[in-house]
Short mmCIF file of C-alpha atoms and ligand atoms in Angstrom, two decimals:
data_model
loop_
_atom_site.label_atom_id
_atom_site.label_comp_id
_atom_site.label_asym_id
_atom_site.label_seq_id
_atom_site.Cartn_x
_atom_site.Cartn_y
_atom_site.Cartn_z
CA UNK A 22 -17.25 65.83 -21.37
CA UNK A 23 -18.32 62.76 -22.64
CA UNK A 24 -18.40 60.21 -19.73
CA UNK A 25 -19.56 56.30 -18.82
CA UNK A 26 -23.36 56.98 -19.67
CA UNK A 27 -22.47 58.61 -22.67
CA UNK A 28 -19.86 56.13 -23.69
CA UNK A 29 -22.81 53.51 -23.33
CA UNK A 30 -25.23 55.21 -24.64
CA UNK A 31 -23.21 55.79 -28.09
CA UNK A 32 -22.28 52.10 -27.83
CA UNK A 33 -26.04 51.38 -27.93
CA UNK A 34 -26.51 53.20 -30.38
CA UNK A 35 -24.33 52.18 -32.60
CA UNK A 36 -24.51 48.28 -31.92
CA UNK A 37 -28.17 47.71 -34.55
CA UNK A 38 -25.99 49.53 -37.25
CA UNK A 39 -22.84 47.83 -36.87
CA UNK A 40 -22.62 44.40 -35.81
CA UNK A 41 -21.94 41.95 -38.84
CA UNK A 42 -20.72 44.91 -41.22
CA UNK A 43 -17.83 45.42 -43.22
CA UNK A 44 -15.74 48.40 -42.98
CA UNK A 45 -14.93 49.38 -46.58
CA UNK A 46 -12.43 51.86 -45.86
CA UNK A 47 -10.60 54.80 -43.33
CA UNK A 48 -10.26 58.30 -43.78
CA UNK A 49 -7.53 59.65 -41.19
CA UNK A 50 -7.13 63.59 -41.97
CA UNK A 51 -5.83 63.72 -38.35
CA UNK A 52 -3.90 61.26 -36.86
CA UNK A 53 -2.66 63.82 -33.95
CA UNK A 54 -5.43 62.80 -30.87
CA UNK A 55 -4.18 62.32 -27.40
CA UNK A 56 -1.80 59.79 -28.98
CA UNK A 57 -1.39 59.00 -32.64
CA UNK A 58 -3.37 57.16 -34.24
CA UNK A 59 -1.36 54.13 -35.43
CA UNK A 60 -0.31 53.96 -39.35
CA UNK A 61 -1.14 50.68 -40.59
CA UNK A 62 -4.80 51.32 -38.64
CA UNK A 63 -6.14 51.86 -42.27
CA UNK A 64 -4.65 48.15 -43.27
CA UNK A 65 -5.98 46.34 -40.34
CA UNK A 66 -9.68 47.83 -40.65
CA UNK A 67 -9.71 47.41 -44.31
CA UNK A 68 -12.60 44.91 -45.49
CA UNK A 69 -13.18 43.83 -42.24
CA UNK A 70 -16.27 43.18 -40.33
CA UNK A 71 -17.40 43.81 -37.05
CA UNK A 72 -18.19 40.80 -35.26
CA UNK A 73 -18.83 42.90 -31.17
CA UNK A 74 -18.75 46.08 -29.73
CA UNK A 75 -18.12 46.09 -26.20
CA UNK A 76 -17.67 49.05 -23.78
CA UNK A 77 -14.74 48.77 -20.87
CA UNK A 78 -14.65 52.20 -19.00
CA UNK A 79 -15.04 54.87 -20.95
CA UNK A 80 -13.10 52.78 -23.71
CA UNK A 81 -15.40 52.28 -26.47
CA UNK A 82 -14.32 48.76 -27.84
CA UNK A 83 -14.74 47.62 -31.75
CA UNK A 84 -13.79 43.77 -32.68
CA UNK A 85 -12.52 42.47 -36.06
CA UNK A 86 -11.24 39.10 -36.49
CA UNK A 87 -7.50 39.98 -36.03
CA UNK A 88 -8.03 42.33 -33.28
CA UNK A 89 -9.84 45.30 -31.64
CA UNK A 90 -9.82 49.04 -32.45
CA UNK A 91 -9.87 51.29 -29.56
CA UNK A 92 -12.07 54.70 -29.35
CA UNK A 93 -12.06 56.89 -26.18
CA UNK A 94 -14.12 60.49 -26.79
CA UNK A 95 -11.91 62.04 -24.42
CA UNK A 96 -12.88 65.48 -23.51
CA UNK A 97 -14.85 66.62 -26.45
CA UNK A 98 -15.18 63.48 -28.90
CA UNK A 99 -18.26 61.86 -30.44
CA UNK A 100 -19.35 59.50 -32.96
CA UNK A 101 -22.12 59.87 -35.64
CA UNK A 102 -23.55 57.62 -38.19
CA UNK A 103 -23.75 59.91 -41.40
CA UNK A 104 -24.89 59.51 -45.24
CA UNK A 105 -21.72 59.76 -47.17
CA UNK A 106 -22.46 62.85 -48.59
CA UNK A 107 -22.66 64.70 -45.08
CA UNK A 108 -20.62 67.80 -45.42
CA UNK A 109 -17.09 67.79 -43.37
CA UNK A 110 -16.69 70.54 -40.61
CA UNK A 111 -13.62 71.42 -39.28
CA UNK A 112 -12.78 68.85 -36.46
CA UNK A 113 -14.08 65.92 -38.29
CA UNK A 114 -10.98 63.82 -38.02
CA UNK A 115 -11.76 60.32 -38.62
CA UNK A 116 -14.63 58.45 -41.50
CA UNK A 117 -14.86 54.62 -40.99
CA UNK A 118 -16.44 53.79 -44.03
CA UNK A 119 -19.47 51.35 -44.22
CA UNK A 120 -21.56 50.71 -47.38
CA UNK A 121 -24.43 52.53 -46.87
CA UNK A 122 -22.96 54.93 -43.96
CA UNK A 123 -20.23 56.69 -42.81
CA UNK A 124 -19.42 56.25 -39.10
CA UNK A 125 -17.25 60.20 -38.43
CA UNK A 126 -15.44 60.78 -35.62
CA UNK A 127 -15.08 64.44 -34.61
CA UNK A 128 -12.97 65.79 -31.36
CA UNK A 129 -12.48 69.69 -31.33
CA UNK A 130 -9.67 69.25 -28.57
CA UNK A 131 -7.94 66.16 -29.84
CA UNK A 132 -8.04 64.83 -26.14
CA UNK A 133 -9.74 61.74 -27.77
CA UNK A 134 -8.22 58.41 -29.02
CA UNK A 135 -8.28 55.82 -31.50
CA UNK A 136 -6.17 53.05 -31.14
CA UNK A 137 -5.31 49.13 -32.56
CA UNK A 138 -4.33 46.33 -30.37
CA UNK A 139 -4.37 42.44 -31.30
CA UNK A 140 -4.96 41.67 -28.28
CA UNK A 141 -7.28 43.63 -25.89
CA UNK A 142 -7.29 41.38 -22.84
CA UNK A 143 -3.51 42.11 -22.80
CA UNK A 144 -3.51 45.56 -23.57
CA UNK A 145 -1.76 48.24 -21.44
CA UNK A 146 -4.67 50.53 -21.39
CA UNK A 147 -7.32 48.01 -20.58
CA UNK A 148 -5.33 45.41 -18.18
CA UNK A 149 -4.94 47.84 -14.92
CA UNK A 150 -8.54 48.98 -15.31
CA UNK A 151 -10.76 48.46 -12.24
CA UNK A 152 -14.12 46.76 -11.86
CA UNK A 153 -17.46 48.45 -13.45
CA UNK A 154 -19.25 50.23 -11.59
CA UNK A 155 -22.36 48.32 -12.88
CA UNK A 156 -21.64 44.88 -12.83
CA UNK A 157 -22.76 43.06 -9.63
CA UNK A 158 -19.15 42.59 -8.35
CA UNK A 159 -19.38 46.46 -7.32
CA UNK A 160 -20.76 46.32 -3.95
CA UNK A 161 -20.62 48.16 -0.67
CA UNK A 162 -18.33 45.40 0.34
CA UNK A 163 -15.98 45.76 -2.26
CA UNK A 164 -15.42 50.06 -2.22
CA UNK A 165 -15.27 49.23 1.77
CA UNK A 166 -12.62 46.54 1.52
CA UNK A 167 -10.76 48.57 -0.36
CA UNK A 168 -11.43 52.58 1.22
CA UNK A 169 -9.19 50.21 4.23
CA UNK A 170 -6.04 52.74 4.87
CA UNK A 171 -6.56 55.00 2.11
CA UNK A 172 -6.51 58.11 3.49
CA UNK A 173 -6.82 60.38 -0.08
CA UNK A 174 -10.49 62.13 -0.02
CA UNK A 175 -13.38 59.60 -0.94
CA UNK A 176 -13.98 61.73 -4.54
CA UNK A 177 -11.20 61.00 -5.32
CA UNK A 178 -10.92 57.64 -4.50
CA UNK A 179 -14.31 56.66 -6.43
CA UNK A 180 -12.55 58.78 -9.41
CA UNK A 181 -9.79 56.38 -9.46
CA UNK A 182 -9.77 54.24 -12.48
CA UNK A 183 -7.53 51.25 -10.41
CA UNK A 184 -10.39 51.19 -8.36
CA UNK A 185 -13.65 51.27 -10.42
CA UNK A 186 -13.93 52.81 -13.86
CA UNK A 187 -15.58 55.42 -15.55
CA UNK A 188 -16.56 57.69 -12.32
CA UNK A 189 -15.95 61.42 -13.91
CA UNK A 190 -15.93 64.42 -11.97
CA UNK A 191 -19.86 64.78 -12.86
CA UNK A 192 -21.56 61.88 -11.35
CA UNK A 193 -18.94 62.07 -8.51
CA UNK A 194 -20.63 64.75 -7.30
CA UNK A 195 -23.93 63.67 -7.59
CA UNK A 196 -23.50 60.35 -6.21
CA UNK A 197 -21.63 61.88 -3.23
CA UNK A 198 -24.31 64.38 -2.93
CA UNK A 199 -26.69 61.67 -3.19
CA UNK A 200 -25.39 59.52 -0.54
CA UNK A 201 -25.20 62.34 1.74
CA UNK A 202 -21.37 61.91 2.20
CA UNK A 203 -18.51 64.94 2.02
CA UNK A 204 -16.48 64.76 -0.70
CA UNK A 205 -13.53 65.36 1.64
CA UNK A 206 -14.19 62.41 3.89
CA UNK A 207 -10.83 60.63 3.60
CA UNK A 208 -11.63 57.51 2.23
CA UNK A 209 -10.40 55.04 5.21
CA UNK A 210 -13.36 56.70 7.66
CA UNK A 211 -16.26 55.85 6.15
CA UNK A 212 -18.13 53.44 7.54
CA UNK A 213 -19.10 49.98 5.69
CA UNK A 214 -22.81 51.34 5.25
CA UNK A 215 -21.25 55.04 3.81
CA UNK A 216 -20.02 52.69 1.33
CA UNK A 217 -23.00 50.75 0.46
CA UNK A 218 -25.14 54.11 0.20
CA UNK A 219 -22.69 55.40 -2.23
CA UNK A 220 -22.07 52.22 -4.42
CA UNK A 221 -26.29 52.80 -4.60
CA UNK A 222 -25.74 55.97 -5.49
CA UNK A 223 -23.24 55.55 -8.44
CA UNK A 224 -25.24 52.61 -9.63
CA UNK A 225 -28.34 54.87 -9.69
CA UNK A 226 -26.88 58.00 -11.06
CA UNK A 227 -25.22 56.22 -14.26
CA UNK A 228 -28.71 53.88 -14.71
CA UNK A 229 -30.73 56.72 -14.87
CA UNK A 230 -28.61 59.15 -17.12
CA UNK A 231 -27.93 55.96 -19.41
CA UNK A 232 -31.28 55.42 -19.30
CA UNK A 233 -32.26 59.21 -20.27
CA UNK A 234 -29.93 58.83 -23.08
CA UNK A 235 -32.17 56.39 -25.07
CA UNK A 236 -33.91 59.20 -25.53
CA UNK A 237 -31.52 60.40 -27.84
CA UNK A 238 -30.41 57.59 -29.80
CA UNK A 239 -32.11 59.25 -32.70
CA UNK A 240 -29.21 61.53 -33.36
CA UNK A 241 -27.07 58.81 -34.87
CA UNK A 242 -28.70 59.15 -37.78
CA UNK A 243 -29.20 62.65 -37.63
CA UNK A 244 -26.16 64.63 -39.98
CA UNK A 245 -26.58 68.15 -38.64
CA UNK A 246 -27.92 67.38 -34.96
CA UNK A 247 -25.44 67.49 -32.45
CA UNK A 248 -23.88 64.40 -31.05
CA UNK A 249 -26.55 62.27 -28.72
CA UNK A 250 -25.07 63.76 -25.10
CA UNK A 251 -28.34 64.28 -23.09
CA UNK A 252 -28.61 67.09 -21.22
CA UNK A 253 -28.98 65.97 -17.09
CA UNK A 254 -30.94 66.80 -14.82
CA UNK A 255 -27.85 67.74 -12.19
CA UNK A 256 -28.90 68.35 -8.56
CA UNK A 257 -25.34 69.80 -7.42
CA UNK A 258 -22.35 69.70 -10.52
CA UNK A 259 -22.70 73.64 -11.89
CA UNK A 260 -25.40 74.82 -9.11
CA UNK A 261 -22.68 77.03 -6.91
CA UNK A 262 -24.11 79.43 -4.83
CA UNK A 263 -27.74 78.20 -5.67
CA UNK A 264 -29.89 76.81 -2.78
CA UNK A 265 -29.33 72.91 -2.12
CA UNK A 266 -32.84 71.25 -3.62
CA UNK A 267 -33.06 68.86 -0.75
CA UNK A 268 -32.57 70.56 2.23
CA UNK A 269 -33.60 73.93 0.61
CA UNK A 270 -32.32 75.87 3.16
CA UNK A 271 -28.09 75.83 2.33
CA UNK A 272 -26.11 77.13 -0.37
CA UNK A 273 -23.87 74.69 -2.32
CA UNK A 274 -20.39 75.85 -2.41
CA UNK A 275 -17.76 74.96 -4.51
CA UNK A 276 -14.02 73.74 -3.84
CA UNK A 277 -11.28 72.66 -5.75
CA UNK A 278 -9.85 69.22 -5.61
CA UNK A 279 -7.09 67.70 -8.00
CA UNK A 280 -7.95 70.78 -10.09
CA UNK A 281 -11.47 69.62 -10.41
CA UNK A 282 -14.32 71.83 -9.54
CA UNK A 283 -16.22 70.04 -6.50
CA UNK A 284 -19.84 71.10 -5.00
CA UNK A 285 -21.47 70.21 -2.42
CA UNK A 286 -24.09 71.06 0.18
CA UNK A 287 -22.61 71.82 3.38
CA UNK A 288 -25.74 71.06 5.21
CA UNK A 289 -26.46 67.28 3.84
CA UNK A 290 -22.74 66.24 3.67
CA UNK A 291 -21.46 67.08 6.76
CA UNK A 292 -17.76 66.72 6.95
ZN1 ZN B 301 -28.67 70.42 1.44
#
């Protein structure tokens, strides 16, 4: 699933191509995502041209003068930049069209989005966000100000989109693992440095996968490559019942929480 360092790392990629272009036209073949994609979406893009491209969460964000379109990948979602003569495959649902290119949007399980507002700074998916968990305003101060009486598990907690964005089930795990801190831990008992080893953590985890996925910007251009998700270097998500690599003495054992597969070491996060 496409999360925050993918999100960025399409952003990136996209931003040489895109900035200052004009969108010549929109092919919806289906408007049936997560939500539908509004009717007049076609009108408003129509001969416009891109003047930013911001990312807020996992909320990929493209400006035109009179307002903002909204992508999210959802659960299986990507964007490519493709010659417009690149064949169509089956879940290719959406072609913003550009001169030269054609920027496709394909989401086998429709869990994605693509969205108008006017007005993003008052817009009801993007106003209740919380803070990013890579601007400087995320500190240990902050998640421990906050963690104060909540009692719900700290994984959670950092998964929590009220309280910073953009923390999938993925790099939950890894930063827990990381900071050496049980993903059951309610969050109200950690202690104020527990929080500022796992804000280090989280900031670390995303840097370095956003930074692995430079190495894959090439695929933008690329029609029959698959979309630019890197592949991770994951030191507990999907390693069950394999031996922990730090301690390498315990097995990592899975749990569910909220439906969510959660592993862990049992020996370096001690509950
Ligand atoms: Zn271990």
């Amino acid at each position: 699933m496409p999360e925050l360092p993918e999100v960025e790392t399409t952003l990136q990629g996209l931003i040489p191509h895109l900035i200052g272009k004009r969108i010549d036209g929109m092919i919806v073949r289906q408007r049936q995502l997560r939500w539908l994609i509004p009717y007049d979406i076609e009108n408003k893009l129509n001969q416009a041209y891109i003047l930013k491209m911001h990312r807020r969460g996992k909320y990929l964000l493209i400006d035109v003068e009179s307002g903002t379109l909204i992508i999210h990948l959802g659960m299986s979602g990507s964007l490519r930049l493709l010659s417009h003569s690149s064949p169509l495959t089956k879940h290719d649902h959406v072609d913003i069209i550009f001169a030269t290119m054609t920027l496709r949007y394909t989401d086998p399980r429709r869990f994605g989005a693509i969205l108008w507002t006017d007005d993003a700074s008052d817009y009801s998916l993007l106003k209740n966000l919380g803070i990013e968990p890579l601007e400087n305003i995320f500190t240990g101060h902050y998640l421990f100000s906050r963690t104060q009486h909540r009692h719900v598990p700290i994984k959670s907690f950092i998964m929590d989109s009220k309280i910073v964005v953009g923390i999938g089930n993925i790099y939950a795990a890894e930063a827990l693992f990381l900071a050496g801190i049980h993903p059951l831990i309610p969050a109200s008992r950690l202690t104020e440095d527990q929080c500022y080893r796992l804000v280090k953590a989280i900031k670390q985890i995303l840097r370095r996968a956003i930074k692995k996925g430079g190495t894959t910007l090439k695929d933008f251009m690329n029609s029959d490559g698959k979309p630019g998700y890197f592949s991770q270097q994951l030191k507990v998500y999907g390693r069950a019942g394999l031996s922990c690599v730090q301690c390498g003495f315990a097995v990592l054992q899975a749990i569910k929480l909220a439906q969510r597969n959660t592993v862990f070491c049992p020996a370096c996060q001690l509950l």
